Short mmCIF file of C-alpha atoms in Angstrom, two decimals:
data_model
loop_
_atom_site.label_atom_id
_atom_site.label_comp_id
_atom_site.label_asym_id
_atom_site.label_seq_id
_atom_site.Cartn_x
_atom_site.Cartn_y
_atom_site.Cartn_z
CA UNK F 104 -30.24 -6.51 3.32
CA UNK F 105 -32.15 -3.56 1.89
CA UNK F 106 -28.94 -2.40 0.37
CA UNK F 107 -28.60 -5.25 -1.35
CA UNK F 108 -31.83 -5.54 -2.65
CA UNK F 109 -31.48 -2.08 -3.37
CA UNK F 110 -28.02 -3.09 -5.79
CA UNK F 111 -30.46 -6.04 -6.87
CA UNK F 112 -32.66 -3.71 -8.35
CA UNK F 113 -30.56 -1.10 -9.98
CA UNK F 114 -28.06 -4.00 -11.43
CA UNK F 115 -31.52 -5.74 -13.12
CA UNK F 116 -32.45 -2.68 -14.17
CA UNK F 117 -29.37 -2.13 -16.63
CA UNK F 118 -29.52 -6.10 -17.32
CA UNK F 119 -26.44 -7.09 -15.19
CA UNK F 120 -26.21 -8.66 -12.22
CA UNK F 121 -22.84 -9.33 -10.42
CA UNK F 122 -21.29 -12.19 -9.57
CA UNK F 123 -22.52 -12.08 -5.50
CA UNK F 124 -25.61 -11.77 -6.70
CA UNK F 125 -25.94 -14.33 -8.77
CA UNK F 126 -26.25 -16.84 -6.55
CA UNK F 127 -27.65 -17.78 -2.98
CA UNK F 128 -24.34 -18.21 -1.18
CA UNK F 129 -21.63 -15.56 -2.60
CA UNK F 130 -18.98 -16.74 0.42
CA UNK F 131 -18.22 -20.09 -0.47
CA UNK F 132 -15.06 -20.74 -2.23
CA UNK F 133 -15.01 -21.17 -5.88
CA UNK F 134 -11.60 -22.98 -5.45
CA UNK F 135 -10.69 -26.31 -4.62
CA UNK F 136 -9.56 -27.40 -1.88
CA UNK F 137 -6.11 -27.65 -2.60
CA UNK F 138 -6.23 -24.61 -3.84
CA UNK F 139 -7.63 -23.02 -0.85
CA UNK F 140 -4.99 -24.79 1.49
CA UNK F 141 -2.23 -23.72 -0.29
CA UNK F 142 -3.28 -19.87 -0.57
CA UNK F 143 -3.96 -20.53 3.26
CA UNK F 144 -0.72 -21.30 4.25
CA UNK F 145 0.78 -18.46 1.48
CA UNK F 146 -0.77 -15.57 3.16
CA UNK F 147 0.00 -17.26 6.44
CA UNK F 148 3.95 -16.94 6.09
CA UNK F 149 3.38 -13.28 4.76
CA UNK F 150 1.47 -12.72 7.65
CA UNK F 151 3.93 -13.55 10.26
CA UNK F 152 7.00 -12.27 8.19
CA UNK F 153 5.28 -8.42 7.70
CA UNK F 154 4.12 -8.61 12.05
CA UNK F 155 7.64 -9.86 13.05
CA UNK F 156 9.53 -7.32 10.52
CA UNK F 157 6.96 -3.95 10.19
CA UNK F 158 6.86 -4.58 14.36
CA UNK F 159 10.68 -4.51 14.43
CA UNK F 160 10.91 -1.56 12.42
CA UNK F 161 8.50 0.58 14.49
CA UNK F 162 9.94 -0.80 17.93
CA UNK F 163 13.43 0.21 17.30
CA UNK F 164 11.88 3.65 15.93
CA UNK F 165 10.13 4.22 19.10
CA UNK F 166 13.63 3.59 21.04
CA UNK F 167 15.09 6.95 19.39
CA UNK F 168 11.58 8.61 18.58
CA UNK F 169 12.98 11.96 19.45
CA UNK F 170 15.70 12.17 17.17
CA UNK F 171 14.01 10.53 14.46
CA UNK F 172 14.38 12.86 10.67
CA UNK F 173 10.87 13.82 8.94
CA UNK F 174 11.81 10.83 6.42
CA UNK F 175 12.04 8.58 8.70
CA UNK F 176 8.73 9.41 10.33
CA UNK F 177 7.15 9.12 7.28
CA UNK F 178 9.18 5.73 7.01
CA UNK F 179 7.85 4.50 10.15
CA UNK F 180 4.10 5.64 9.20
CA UNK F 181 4.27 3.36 6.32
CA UNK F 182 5.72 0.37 8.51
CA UNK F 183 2.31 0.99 10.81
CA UNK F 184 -0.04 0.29 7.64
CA UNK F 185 1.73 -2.57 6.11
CA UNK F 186 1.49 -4.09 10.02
CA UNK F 187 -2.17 -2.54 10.16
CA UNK F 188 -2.74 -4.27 6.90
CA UNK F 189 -1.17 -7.54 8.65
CA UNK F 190 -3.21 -7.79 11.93
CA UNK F 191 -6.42 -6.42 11.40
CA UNK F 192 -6.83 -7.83 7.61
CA UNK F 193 -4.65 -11.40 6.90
CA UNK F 194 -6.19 -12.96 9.45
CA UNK F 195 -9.44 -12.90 8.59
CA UNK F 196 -8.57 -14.37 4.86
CA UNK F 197 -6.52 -16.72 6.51
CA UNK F 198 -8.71 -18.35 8.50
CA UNK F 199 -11.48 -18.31 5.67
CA UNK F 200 -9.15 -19.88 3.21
CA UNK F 201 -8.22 -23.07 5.67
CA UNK F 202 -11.86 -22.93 5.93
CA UNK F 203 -12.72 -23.02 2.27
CA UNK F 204 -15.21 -20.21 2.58
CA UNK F 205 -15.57 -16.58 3.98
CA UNK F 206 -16.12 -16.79 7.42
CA UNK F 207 -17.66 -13.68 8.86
CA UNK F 208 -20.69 -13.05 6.96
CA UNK F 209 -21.76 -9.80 5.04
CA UNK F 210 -20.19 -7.25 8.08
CA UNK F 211 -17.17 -8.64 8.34
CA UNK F 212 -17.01 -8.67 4.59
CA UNK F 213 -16.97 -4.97 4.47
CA UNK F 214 -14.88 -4.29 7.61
CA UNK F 215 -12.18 -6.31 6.23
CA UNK F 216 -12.97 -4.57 3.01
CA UNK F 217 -12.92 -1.15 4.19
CA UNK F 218 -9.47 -1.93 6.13
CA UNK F 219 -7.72 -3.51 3.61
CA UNK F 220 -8.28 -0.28 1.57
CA UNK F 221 -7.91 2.51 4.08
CA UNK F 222 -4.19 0.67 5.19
CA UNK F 223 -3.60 0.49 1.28
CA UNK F 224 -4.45 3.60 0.85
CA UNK F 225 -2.50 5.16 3.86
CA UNK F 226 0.78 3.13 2.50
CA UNK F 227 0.21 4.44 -1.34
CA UNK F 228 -0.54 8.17 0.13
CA UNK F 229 2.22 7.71 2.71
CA UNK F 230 4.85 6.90 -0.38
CA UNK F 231 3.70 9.93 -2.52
CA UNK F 232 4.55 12.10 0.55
CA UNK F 233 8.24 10.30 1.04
CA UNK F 234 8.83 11.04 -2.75
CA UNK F 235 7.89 14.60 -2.65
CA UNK F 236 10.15 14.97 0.31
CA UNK F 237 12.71 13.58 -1.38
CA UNK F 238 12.15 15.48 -4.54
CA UNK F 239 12.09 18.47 -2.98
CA UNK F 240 14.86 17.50 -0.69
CA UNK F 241 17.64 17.08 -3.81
CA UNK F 242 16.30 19.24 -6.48
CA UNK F 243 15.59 22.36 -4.26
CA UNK F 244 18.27 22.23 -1.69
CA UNK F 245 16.91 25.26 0.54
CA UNK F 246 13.46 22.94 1.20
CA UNK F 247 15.48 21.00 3.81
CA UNK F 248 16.62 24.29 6.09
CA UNK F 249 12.60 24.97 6.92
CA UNK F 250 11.50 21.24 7.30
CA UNK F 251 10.86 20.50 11.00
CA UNK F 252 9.53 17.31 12.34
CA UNK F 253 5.86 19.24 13.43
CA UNK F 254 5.64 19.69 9.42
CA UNK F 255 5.79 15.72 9.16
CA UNK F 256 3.14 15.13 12.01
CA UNK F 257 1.21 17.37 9.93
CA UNK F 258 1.78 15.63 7.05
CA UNK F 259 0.67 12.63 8.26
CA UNK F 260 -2.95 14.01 9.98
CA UNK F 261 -3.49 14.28 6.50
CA UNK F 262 -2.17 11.38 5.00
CA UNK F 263 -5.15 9.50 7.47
CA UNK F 264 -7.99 12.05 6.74
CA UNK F 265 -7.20 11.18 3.45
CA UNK F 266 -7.57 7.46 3.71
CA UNK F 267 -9.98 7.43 5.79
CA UNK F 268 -12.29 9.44 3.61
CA UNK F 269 -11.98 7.46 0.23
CA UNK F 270 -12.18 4.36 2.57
CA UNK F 271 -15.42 5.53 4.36
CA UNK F 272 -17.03 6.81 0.98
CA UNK F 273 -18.62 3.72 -0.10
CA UNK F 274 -20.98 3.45 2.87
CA UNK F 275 -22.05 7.08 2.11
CA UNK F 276 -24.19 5.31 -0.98
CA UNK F 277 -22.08 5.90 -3.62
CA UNK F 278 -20.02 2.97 -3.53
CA UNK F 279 -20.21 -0.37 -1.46
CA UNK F 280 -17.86 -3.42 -0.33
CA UNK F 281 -18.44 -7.25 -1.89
CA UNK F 282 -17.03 -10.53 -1.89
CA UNK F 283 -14.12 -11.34 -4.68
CA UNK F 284 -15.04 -13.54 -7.47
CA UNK F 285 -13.42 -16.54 -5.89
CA UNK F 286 -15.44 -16.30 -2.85
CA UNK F 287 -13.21 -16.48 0.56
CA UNK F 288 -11.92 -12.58 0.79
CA UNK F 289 -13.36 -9.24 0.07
CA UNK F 290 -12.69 -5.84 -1.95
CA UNK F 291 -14.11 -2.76 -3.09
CA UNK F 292 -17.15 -3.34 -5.62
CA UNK F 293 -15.35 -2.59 -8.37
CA UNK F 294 -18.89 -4.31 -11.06
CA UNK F 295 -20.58 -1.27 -9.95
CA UNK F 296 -18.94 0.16 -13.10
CA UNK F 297 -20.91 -2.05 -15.03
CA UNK F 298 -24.59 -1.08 -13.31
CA UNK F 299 -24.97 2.08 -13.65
CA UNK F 300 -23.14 5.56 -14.45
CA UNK F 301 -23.07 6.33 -10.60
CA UNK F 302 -20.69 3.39 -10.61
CA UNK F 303 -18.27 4.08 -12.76
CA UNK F 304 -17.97 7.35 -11.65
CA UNK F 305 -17.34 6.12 -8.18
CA UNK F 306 -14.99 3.03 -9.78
CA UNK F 307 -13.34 6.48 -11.67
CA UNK F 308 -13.39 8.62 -8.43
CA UNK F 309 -11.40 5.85 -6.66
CA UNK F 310 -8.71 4.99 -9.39
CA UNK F 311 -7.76 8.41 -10.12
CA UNK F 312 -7.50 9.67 -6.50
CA UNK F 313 -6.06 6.68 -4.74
CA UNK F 314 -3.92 5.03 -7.29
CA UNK F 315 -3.47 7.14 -11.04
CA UNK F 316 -2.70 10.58 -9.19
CA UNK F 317 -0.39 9.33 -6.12
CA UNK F 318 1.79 6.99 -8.80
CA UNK F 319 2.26 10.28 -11.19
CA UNK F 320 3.27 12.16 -8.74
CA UNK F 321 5.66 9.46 -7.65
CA UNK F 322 7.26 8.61 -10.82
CA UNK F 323 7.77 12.69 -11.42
CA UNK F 324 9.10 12.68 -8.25
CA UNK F 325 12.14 10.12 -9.15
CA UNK F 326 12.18 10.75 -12.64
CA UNK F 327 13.40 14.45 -11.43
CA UNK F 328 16.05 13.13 -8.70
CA UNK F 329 17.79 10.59 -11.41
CA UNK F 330 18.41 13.73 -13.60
CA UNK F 331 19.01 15.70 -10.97
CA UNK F 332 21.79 13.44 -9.29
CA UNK F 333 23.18 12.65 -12.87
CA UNK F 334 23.74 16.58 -13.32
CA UNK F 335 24.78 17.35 -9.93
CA UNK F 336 27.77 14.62 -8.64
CA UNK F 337 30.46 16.90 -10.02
CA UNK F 338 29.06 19.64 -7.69
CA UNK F 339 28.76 17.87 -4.66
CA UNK F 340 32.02 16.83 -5.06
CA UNK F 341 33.17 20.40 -3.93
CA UNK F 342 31.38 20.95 -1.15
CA UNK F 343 32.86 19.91 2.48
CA UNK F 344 32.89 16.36 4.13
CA UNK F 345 29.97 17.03 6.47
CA UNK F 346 27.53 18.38 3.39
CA UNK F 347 29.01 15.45 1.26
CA UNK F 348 28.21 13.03 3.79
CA UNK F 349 24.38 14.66 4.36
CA UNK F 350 24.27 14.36 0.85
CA UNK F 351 25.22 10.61 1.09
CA UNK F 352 22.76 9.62 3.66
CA UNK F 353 19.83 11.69 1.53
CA UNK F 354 20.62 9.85 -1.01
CA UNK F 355 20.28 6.56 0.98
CA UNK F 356 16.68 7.61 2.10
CA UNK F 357 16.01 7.86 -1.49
CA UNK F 358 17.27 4.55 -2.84
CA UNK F 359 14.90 3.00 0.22
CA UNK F 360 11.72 5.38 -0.63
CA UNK F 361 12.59 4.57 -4.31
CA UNK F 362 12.79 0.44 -3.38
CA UNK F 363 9.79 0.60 -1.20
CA UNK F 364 7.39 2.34 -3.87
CA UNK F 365 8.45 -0.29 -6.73
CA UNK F 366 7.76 -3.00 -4.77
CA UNK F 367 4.60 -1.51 -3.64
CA UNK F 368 3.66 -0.31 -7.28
CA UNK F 369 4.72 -4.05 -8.83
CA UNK F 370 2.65 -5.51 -6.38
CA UNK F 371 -0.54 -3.96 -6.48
CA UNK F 372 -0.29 -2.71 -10.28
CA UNK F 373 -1.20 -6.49 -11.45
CA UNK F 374 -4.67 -6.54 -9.05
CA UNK F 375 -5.72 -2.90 -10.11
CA UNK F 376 -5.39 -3.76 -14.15
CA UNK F 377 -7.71 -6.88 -13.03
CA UNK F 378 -9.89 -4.56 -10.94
CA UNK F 379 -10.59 -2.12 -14.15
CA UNK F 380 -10.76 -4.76 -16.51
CA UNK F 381 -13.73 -6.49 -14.12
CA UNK F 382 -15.08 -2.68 -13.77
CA UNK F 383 -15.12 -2.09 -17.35
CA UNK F 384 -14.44 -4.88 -19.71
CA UNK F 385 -16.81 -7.67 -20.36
CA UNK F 386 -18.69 -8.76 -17.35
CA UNK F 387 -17.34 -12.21 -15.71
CA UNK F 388 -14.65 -12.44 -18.04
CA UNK F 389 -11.55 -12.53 -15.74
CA UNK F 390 -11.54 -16.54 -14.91
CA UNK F 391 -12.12 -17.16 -10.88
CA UNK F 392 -8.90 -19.02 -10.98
CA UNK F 393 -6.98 -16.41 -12.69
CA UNK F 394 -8.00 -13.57 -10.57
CA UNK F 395 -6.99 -15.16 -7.01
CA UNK F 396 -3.27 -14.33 -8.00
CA UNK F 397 -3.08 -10.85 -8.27
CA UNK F 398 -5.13 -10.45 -5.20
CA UNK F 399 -2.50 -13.03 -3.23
CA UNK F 400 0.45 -11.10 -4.49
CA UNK F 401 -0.88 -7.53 -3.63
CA UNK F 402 -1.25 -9.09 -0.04
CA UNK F 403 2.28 -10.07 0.11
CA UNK F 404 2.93 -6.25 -0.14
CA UNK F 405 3.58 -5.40 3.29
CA UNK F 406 6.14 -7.79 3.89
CA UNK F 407 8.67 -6.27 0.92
CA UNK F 408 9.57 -2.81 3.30
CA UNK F 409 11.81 -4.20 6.19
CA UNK F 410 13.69 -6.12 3.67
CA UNK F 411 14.70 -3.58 1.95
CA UNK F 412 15.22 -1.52 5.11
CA UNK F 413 18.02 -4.35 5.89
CA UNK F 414 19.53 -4.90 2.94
CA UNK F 415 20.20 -1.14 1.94
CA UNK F 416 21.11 -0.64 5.88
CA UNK F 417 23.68 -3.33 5.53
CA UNK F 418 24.75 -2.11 2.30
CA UNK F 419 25.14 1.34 3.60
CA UNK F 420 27.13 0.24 6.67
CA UNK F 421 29.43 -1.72 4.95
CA UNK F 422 30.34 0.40 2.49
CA UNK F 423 32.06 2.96 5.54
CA UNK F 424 35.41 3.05 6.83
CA UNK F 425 34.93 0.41 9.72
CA UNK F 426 33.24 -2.20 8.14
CA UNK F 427 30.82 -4.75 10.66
CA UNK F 428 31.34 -2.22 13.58
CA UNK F 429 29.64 0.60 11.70
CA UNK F 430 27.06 -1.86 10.65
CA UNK F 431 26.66 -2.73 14.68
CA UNK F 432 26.15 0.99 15.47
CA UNK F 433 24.38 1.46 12.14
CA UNK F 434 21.71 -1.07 14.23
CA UNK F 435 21.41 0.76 17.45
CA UNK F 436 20.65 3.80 15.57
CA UNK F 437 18.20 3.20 13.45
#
């Protein structure tokens, strides 16, 4: 409560006060009904389709952990936040969407808060790392002689200090979590920005380092391997069948990684342009109605990975000599 008076005061000071603020009860639902319901059940049948498929993916990886390729550990990190995002986040939204309010109060607010952003986070850092593997994997072809699995495990310690130190920043002081607009699920306070100069440098802080600099470094990352595999098919073409067919199954790892980060990027880009624009543009401008869709359709993120795992899988297996049986093996081993 202190820290909220404590916001009270600073945001008065400046002359704005945000939206949970504003009034006694910031956790009831500025929806209707309806519209509550139907969001409900929305983020209900994401829910269960990113468990059931993010769950399969990691259960057949633990089957052949051992032989498993730094890619696809990296593969099978990202499957653990979308299902982290899944189990410890939806159902808290859920449940205060069919109840047409948030549920659990000011401390569940920013748990769900803080999770929702340290499993984001951990996917978006966890697809820069894929793309610099791959990057590195087909434009400098002696990277993949020295890369051992112990350099992924490392990889990923650091992919989760990462996350969880831009997640746990905001209760340092600098930064806090708060209630959307609409009133039944919570976010990072991204109308800090418009309180004071501490905010927007921690609004700043957070864009660059957790969304700007991770989606540069992926788009470099492809951008090189197109012009790299448009310059180099003629080459390949001379080398033996068992470095032409490596070269065909790095190449599959790429389409997935490449797959996997557009339908992250396409799904999150629409809530972080709302995010800045309620950071930075006019204050209350976005309408409550309008910004409960990009929120709903960056949850729906999680679910997009072990479709794509399928589909290029079954792509992949049908396209070799043998048809549905290398598509059955294709199955076991992955």
């Amino acid at each position: 409560m202190s820290g909220m008076a404590s916001d009270q005061n600073n945001s008065s000071q400046e002359g704005y006060i945000p939206h949970y603020l504003q009034k006694e009860d910031p956790f009831a639902s500025k929806l209707s009904r309806e519209a509550d319901i139907i969001a409900g059940f929305y983020l209900t049948i994401i829910g269960i389709l990113s468990t059931l498929g993010n769950g399969y993916v990691i259960f057949m990886s633990s089957k052949r952990k051992k032989k498993l390729r730094p890619a696809e550990i990296m593969t099978v990190n990202l499957a653990v936040c979308d299902l982290g995002i899944s189990v410890v986040g939806k159902p808290f939204s859920i449940i205060s969407f069919f109840s047409h309010r948030w549920m659990f109060g000011w401390i569940g607010c920013r748990w769900y808060g803080w999770a929702g952003f340290f499993f984001g986070c951990g996917s978006l850092i966890t697809m820069t790392a894929v793309s610099l593997d791959r990057y590195l994997k087909i434009c400098h072809l002696s990277y993949g002689t020295w890369l051992k699995r112990h350099h992924a495990f490392i990889c990923l310690a650091i992919i989760w200090a990462y996350a969880t130190f831009w997640a746990t920043v905001p209760f340092a002081g600098v930064g806090s979590y708060a209630p959307e607009p609409f009133g039944t699920s919570c976010t990072l306070d991204w109308w800090l920005a418009q309180a004071s100069v501490a905010g927007q440098v921690f609004v700043l802080s957070i864009l660059f380092f957790c969304l700007l600099f991770p989606t540069a470094v992926i788009v470099f990352s492809y951008v090189k391997i197109i012009l790299k595999v448009k310059s180099s098919t003629k080459e390949v073409a001379h080398y033996d069948t068992r470095i032409q067919n490596s070269h065909i199954l790095e190449m599959k790892l790429t389409k997935v990684a490449m797959l996997i980060c557009a339908g992250f990027l396409l799904a999150w880009i629409p809530y972080a342009v709302v995010s800045v624009w309620s950071a930075f543009g006019r204050p209350d401008s976005v309408p409550i109605q309008f910004s409960v869709v990009p929120t709903l359709l960056a949850k729906s993120a999680a679910m997009y990975n072990p479709i794509i795992y399928q589909v290029i899988d079954c792509k992949f297996a049908c396209c070799r000599p043998g048809g549905l049986k290398a598509k059955s093996s294709s199955k076991k081993s992955r």
